[in-house]
Tab-separated table of C-alpha atoms in Angstrom:
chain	number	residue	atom	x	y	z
A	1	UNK	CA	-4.686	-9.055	-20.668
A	2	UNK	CA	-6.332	-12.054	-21.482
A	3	UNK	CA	-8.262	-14.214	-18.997
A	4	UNK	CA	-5.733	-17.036	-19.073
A	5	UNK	CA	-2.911	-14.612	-18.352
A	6	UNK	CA	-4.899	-13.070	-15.512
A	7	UNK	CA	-5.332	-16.108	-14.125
A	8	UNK	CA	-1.453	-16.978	-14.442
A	9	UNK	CA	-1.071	-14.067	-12.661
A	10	UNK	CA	-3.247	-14.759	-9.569
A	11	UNK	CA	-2.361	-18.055	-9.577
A	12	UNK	CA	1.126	-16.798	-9.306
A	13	UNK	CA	0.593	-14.232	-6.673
A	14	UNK	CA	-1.052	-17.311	-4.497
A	15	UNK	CA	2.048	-19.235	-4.881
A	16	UNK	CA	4.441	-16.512	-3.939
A	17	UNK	CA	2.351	-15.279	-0.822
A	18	UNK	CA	1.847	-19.050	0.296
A	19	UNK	CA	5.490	-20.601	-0.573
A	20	UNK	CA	7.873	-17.420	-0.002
A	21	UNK	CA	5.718	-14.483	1.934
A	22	UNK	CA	3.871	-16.928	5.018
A	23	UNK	CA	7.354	-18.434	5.921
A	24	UNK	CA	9.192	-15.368	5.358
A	25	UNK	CA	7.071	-12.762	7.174
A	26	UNK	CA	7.956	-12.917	10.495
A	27	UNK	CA	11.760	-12.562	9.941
A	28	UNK	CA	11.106	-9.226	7.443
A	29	UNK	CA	8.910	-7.733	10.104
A	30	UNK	CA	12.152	-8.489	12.228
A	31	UNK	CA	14.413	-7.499	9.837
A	32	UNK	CA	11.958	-3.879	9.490
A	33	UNK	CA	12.620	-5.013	5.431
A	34	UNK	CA	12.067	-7.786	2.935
A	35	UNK	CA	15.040	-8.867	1.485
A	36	UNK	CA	16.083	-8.049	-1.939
A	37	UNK	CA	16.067	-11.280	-3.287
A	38	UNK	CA	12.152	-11.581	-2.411
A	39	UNK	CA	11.714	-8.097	-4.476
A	40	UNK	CA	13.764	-9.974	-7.483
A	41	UNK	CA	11.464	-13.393	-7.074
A	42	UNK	CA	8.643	-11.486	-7.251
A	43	UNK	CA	9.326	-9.864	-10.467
A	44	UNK	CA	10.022	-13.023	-12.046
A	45	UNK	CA	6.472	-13.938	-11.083
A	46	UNK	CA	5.352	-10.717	-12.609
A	47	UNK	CA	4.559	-9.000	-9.614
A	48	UNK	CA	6.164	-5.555	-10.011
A	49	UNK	CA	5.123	-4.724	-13.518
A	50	UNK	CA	1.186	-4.732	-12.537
A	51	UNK	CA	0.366	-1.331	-13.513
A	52	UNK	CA	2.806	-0.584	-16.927
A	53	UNK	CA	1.414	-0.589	-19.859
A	54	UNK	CA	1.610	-4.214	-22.105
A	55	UNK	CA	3.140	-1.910	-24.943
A	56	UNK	CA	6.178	-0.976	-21.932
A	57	UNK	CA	6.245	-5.148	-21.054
A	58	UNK	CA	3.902	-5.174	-18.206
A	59	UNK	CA	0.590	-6.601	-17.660
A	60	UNK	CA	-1.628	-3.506	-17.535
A	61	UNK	CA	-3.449	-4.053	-15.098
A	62	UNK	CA	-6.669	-2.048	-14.317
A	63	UNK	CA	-7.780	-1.127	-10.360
A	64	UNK	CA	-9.897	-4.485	-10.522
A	65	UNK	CA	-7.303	-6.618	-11.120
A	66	UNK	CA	-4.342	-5.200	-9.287
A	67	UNK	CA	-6.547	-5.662	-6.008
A	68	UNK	CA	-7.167	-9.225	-6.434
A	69	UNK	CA	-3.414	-9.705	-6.614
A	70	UNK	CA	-2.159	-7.443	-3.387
A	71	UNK	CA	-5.221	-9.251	-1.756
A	72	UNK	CA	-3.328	-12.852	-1.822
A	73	UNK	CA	-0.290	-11.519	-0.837
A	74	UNK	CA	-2.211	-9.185	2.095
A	75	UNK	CA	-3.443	-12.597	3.617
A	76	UNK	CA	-0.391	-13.677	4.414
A	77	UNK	CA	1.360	-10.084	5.248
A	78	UNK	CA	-0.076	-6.719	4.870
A	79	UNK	CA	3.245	-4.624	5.053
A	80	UNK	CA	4.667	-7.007	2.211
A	81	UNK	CA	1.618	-6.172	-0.034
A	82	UNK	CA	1.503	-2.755	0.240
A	83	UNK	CA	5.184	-2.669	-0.186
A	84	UNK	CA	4.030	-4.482	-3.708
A	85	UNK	CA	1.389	-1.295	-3.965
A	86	UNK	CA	4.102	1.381	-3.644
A	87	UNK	CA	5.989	-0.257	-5.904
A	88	UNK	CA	3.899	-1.165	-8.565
A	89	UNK	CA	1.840	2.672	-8.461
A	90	UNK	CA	5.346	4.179	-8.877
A	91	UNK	CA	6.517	2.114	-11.542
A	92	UNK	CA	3.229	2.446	-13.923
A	93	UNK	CA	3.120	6.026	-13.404
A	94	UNK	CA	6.661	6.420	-14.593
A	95	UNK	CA	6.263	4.265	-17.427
A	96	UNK	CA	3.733	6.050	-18.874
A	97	UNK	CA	4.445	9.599	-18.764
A	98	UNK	CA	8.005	9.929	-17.380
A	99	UNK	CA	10.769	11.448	-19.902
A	100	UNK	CA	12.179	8.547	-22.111
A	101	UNK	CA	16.089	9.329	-20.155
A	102	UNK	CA	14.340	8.695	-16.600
A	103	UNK	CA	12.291	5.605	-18.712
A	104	UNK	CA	16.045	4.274	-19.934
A	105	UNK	CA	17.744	4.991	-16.189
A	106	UNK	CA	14.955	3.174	-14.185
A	107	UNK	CA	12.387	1.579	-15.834
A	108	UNK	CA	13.912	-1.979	-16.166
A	109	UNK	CA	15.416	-1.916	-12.948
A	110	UNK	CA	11.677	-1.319	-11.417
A	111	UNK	CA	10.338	-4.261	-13.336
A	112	UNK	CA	13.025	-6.652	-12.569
A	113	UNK	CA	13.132	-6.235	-8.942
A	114	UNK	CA	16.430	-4.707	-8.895
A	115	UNK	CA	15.473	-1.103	-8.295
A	116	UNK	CA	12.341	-0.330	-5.927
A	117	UNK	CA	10.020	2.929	-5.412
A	118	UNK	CA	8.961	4.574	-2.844
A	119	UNK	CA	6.450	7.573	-2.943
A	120	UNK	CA	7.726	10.403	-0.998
A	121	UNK	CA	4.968	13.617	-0.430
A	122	UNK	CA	4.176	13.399	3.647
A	123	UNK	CA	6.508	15.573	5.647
A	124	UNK	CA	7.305	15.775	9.241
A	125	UNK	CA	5.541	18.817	9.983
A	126	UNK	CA	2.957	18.162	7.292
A	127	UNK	CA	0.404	15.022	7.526
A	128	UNK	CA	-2.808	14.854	5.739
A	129	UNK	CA	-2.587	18.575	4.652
A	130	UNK	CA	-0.716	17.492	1.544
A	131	UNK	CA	-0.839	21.029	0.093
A	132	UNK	CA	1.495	22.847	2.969
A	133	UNK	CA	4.441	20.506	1.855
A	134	UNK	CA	7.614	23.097	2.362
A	135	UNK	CA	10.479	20.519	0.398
A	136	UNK	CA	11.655	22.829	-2.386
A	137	UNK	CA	12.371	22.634	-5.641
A	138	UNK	CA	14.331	25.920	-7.045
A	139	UNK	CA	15.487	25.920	-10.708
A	140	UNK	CA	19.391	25.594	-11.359
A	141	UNK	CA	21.141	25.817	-14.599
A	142	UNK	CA	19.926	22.445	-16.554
A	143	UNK	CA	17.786	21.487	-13.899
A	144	UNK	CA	16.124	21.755	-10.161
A	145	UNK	CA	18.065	21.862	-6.488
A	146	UNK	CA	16.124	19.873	-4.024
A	147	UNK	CA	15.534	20.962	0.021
A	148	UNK	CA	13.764	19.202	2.482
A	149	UNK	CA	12.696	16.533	4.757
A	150	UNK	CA	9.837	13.504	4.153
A	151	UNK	CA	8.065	11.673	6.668
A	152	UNK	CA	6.755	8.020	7.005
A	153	UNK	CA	7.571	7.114	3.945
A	154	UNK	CA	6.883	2.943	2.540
A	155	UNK	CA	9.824	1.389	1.442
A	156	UNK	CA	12.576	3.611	2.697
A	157	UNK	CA	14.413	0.921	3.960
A	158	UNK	CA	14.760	-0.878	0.317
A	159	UNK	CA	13.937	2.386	-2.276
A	160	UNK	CA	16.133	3.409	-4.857
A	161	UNK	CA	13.876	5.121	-7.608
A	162	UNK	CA	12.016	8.002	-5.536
A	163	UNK	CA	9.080	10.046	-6.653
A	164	UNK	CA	9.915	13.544	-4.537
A	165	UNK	CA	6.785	15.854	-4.041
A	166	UNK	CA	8.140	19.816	-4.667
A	167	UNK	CA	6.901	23.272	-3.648
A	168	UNK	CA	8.305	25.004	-6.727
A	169	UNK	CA	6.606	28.538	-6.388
A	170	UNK	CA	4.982	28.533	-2.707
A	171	UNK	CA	2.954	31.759	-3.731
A	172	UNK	CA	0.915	29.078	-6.326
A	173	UNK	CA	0.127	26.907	-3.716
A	174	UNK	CA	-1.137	23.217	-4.797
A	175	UNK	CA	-0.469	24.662	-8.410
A	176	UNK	CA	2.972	24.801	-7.347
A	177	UNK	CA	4.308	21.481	-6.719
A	178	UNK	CA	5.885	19.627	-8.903
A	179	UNK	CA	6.738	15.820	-8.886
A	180	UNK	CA	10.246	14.355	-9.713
A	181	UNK	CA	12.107	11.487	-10.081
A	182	UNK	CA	15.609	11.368	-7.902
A	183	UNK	CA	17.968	8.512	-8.077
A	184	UNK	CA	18.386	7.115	-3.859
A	185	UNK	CA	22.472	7.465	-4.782
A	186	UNK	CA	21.874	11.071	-6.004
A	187	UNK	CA	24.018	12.890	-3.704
A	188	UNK	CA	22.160	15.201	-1.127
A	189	UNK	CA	20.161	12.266	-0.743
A	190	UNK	CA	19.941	11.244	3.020
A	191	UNK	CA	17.785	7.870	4.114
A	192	UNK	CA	17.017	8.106	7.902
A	193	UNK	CA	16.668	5.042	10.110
A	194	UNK	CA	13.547	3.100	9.824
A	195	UNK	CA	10.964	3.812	12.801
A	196	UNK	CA	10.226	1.598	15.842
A	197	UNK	CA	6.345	0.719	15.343
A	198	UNK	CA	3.621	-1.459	16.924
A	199	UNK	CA	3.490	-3.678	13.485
A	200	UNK	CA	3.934	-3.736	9.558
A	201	UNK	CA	8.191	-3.223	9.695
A	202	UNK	CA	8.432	-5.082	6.795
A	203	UNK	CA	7.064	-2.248	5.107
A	204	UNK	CA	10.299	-0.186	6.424
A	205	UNK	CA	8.999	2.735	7.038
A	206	UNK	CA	11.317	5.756	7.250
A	207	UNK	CA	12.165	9.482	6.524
A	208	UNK	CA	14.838	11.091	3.853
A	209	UNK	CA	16.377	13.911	3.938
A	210	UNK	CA	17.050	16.247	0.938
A	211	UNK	CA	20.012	18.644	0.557
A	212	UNK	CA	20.936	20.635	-2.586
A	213	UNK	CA	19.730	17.908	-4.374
A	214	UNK	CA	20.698	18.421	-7.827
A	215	UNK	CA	18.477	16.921	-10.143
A	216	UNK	CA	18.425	17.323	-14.403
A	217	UNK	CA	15.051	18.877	-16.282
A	218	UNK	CA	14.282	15.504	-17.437
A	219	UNK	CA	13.587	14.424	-13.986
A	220	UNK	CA	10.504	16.212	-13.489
A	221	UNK	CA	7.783	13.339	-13.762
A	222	UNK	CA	4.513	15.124	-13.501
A	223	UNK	CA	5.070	19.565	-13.727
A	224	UNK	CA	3.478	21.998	-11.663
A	225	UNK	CA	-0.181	22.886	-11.791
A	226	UNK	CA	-0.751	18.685	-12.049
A	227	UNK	CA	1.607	17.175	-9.681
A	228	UNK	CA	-1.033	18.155	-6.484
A	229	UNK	CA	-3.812	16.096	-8.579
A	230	UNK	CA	-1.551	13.245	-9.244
A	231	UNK	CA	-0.657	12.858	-6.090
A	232	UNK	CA	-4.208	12.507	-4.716
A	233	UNK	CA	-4.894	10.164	-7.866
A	234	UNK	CA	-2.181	7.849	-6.516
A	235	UNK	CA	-4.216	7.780	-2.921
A	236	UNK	CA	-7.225	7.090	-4.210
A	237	UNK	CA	-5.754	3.725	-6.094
A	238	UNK	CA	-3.760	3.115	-2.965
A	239	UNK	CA	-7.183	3.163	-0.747
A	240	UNK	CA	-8.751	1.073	-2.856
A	241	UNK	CA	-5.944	-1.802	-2.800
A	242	UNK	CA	-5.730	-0.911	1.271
A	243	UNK	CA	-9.280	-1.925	1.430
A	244	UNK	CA	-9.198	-4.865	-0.824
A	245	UNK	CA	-5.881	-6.026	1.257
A	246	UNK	CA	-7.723	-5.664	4.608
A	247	UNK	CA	-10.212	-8.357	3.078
A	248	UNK	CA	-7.159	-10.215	2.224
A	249	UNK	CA	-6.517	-10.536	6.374
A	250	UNK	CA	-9.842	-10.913	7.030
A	251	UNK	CA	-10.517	-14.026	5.046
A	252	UNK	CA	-7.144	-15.366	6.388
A	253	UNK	CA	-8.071	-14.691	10.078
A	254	UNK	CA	-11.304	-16.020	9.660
A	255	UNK	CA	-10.195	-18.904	7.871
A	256	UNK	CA	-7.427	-19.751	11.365
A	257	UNK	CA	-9.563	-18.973	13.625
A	258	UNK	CA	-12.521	-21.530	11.903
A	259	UNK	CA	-10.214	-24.080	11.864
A	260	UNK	CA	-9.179	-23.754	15.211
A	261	UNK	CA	-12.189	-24.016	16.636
A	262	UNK	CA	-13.045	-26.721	15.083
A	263	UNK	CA	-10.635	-28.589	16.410
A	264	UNK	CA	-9.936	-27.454	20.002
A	265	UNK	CA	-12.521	-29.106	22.650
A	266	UNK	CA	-13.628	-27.433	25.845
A	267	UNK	CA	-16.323	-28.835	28.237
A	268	UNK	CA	-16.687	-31.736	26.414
A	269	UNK	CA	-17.571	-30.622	22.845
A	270	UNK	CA	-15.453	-28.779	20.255
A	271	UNK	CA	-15.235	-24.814	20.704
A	272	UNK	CA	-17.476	-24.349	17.024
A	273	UNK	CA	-20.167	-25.849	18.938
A	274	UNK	CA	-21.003	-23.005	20.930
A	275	UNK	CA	-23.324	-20.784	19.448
A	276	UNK	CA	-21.428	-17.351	20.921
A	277	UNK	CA	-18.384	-18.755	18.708
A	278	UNK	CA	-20.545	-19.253	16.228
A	279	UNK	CA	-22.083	-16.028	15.875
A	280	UNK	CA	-19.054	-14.312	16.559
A	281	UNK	CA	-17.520	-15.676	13.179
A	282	UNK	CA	-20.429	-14.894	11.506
A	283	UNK	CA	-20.106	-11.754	11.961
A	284	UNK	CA	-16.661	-11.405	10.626
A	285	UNK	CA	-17.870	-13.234	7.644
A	286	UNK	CA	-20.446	-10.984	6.745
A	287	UNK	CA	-18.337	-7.962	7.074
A	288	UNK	CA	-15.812	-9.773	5.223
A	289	UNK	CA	-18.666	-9.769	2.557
A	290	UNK	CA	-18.959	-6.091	2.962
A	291	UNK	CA	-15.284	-4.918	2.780
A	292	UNK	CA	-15.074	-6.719	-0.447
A	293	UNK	CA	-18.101	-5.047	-1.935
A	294	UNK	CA	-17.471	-2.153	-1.010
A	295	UNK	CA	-13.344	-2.472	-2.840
A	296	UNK	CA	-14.789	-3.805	-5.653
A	297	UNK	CA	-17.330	-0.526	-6.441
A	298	UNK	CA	-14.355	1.616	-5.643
A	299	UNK	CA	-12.370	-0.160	-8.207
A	300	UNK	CA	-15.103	-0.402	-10.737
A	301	UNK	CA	-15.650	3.400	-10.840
A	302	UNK	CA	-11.883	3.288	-11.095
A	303	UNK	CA	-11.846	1.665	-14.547
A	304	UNK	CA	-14.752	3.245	-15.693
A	305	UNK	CA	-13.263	6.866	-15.468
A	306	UNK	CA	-15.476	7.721	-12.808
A	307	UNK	CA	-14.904	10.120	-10.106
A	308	UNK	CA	-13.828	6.953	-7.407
A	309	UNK	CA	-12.564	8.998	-4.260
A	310	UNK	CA	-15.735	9.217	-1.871
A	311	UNK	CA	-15.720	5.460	-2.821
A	312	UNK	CA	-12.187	4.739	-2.432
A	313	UNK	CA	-13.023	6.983	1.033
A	314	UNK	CA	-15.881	4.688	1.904
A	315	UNK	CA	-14.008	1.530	0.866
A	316	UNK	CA	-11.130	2.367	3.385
A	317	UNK	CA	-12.819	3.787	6.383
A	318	UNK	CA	-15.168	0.931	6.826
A	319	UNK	CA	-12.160	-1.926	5.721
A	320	UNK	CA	-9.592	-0.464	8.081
A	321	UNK	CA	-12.135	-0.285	10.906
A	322	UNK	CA	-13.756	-3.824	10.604
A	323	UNK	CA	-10.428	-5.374	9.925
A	324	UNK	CA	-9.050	-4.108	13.640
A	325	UNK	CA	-12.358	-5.209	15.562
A	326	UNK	CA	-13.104	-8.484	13.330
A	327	UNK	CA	-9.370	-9.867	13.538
A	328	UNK	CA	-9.495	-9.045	17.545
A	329	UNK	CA	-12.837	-11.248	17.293
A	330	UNK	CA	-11.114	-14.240	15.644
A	331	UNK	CA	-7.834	-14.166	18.171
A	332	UNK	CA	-10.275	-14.171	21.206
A	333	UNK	CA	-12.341	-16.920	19.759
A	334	UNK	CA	-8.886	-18.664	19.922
A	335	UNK	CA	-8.120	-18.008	23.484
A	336	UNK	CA	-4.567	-17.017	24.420
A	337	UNK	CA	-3.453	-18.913	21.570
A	338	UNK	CA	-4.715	-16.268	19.463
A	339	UNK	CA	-1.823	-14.343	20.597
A	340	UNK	CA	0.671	-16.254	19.304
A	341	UNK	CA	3.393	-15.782	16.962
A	342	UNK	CA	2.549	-19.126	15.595
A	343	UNK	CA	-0.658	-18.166	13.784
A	344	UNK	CA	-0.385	-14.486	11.832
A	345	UNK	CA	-3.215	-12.734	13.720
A	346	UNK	CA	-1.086	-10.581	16.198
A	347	UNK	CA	0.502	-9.895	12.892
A	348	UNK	CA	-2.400	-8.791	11.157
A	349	UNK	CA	-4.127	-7.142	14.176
A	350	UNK	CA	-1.276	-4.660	14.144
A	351	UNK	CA	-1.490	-4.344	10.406
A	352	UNK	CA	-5.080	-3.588	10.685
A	353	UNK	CA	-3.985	-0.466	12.893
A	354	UNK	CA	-1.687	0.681	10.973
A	355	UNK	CA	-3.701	0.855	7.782
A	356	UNK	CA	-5.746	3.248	9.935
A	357	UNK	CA	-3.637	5.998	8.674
A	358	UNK	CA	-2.246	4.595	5.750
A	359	UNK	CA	-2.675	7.189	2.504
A	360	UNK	CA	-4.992	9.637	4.940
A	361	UNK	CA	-6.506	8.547	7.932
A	362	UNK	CA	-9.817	7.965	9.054
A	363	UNK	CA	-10.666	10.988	9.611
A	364	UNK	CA	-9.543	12.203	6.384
A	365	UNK	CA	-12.099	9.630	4.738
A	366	UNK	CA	-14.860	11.178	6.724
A	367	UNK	CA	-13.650	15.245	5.728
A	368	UNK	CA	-14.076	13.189	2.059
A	369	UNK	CA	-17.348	12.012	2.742
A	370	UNK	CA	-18.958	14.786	4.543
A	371	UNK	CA	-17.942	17.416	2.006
A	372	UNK	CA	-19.206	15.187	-0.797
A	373	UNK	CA	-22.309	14.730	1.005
A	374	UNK	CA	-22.958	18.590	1.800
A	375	UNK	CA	-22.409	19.425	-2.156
A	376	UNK	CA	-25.075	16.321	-2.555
């Protein structure tokens, strides 16, 4: 991608998040989904073709890039962006190694907006212990039957390409799942009601259900013995862009709160003038400074090749954590107002939680850490 095109691009991600997302945001959080037609503007902005290949008629983009996108569009709503994340991780993977009959049956529906992915490997009984999934996938003539339930999945509300995480052989363990593409209409295919949460319902977070699922051969995306490491390949981008998105609010909540302050007198002088304010802000600035850093290494090592996950790890404990305490810091600077549905802090504040546990907790980021630092 050129630079001019990459610029297009941003430029175009700015536009959407300021003209269509900031208005909109409230009512999809509402709604617990953005509307189709926002999926379909988006595309024509080129917003759900980030990660296919240009030779597939997408822009290509590398880890770098695709975070400075989702981080416009986090500053004005974090469930919308990582909606954009699900999407877009789905849609590049299956571009580039899917069969060319799944390519034909979804492909330009996922680019246009018309279809979108979800990413379906947690299970009720199963969080961050991604190996112990129990959905299984047991070979039928010309193809695989499907059995079994997933939990807090993005985009159930909307999806209608999903990537299904299998146990084909549970003697093999993680050698044993499998990942596969399944049509939303397929039938077996069961979408549960979206759940009731502190924040982020945009993101329409749900649960299917899977029963006898018939699927064909050609629907198995990534086989056995690699689906386990693609799945944790997926996280890793996905904490990276969850890190670079937290900046996203940061910036935005810094940027309300500045200019609120700066205009809002008490005891005869304007609210910036008081050095707690002051310092207070300055605080969330310079771990604004430090999220970002921190995203961009991840994402450098990314595009290098280089083994990224203790820094996608790093990248997302420390975002996650300074987002919830540094957007808490720029309502209170506010006063009550800072509470109000008027500005989008309560918005991101709850967003900030929620990407706690978004693709592996916290404490999954430190069982990362510490086992990379007792190899060290």
């Amino acid at each position: 991608m050129t630079d001019t095109t990459h610029q297009q691009l941003l430029d175009n991600a700015s536009a959407f998040a300021l003209d269509t997302v900031a208005p909109g945001a409230e009512q999809w959080n509402r709604d617990g989904r953005i509307p189709d037609a926002v999926y379909k503007q988006a595309a024509e902005l080129g917003l759900c073709r980030l990660k296919v290949p240009v030779s597939e008629g997408g822009h290509g983009l590398d880890a770098t890039l695709m975070t400075q996108v989702l981080e416009r569009i986090a500053a004005q709503c974090f469930a919308t962006a990582f909606s954009f994340v699900v999407h877009n991780n789905l849609t590049g993977r299956l571009a580039q190694i899917a069969s060319d009959g799944i390519k034909n049956q979804h492909l330009s529906g996922l680019m246009s907006g018309e279809r979108i992915g979800a990413f379906l490997l947690t299970e009720p009984g199963v969080g961050s212990d991604a190996t112990a999934i129990t959905t299984r996938a047991e070979r039928v003539d010309g193809g695989w039957k499907l059995n079994g339930e997933k939990a807090w999945i993005s985009n159930t509300a909307v999806a209608s390409t999903l990537s299904v995480y299998a146990q084909t052989d549970p003697e093999a363990g993680a050698r044993g799942i499998g990942c596969f593409i399944v049509d939303a209409s397929t039938p077996g295919v069961v979408r549960l009601p979206g759940y009731d949460l502190l924040g982020g319902h945009a993101l329409g977070t749900g649960g299917f259900e899977l029963h006898d699922c018939v699927v064909g051969d050609e629907a198995m995306m990534v086989a056995p013995g690699d689906g386990f490491r693609a799945a944790m390949q997926g996280i890793d981008l996905a904490r990276i862009n969850v890190a670079a998105m937290c900046a996203g609010m940061l910036e935005r909540a810094l940027d309300v709160a500045t200019e609120y302050v700066s205009s809002r007198t008490a005891f005869g002088k304007t609210v910036s003038a008081f050095q707690g304010v002051q310092w207070m802000l300055a605080d969330v600035a310079t771990d604004l400074v430090a999220v970002r850093l921190l995203a961009a290494d991840a994402a450098r090592l990314s595009d290098a090749g280089e083994a990224a996950t203790v820094a996608a790890a790093h990248a997302k404990k420390f975002a996650t954590r300074v987002a919830l305490s540094r957007i808490a810091d720029c309502m209170q600077v506010m006063g009550a107002t800072g509470l109000s549905r008027e500005f989008p802090l309560a918005r991101h504040l709850a967003a900030a939680k929620m990407a706690q546990y978004l693709d592996g907790a916290t404490e999954i980021q430190n069982v990362v850490i510490s086992r990379a630092l007792f190899k060290r």
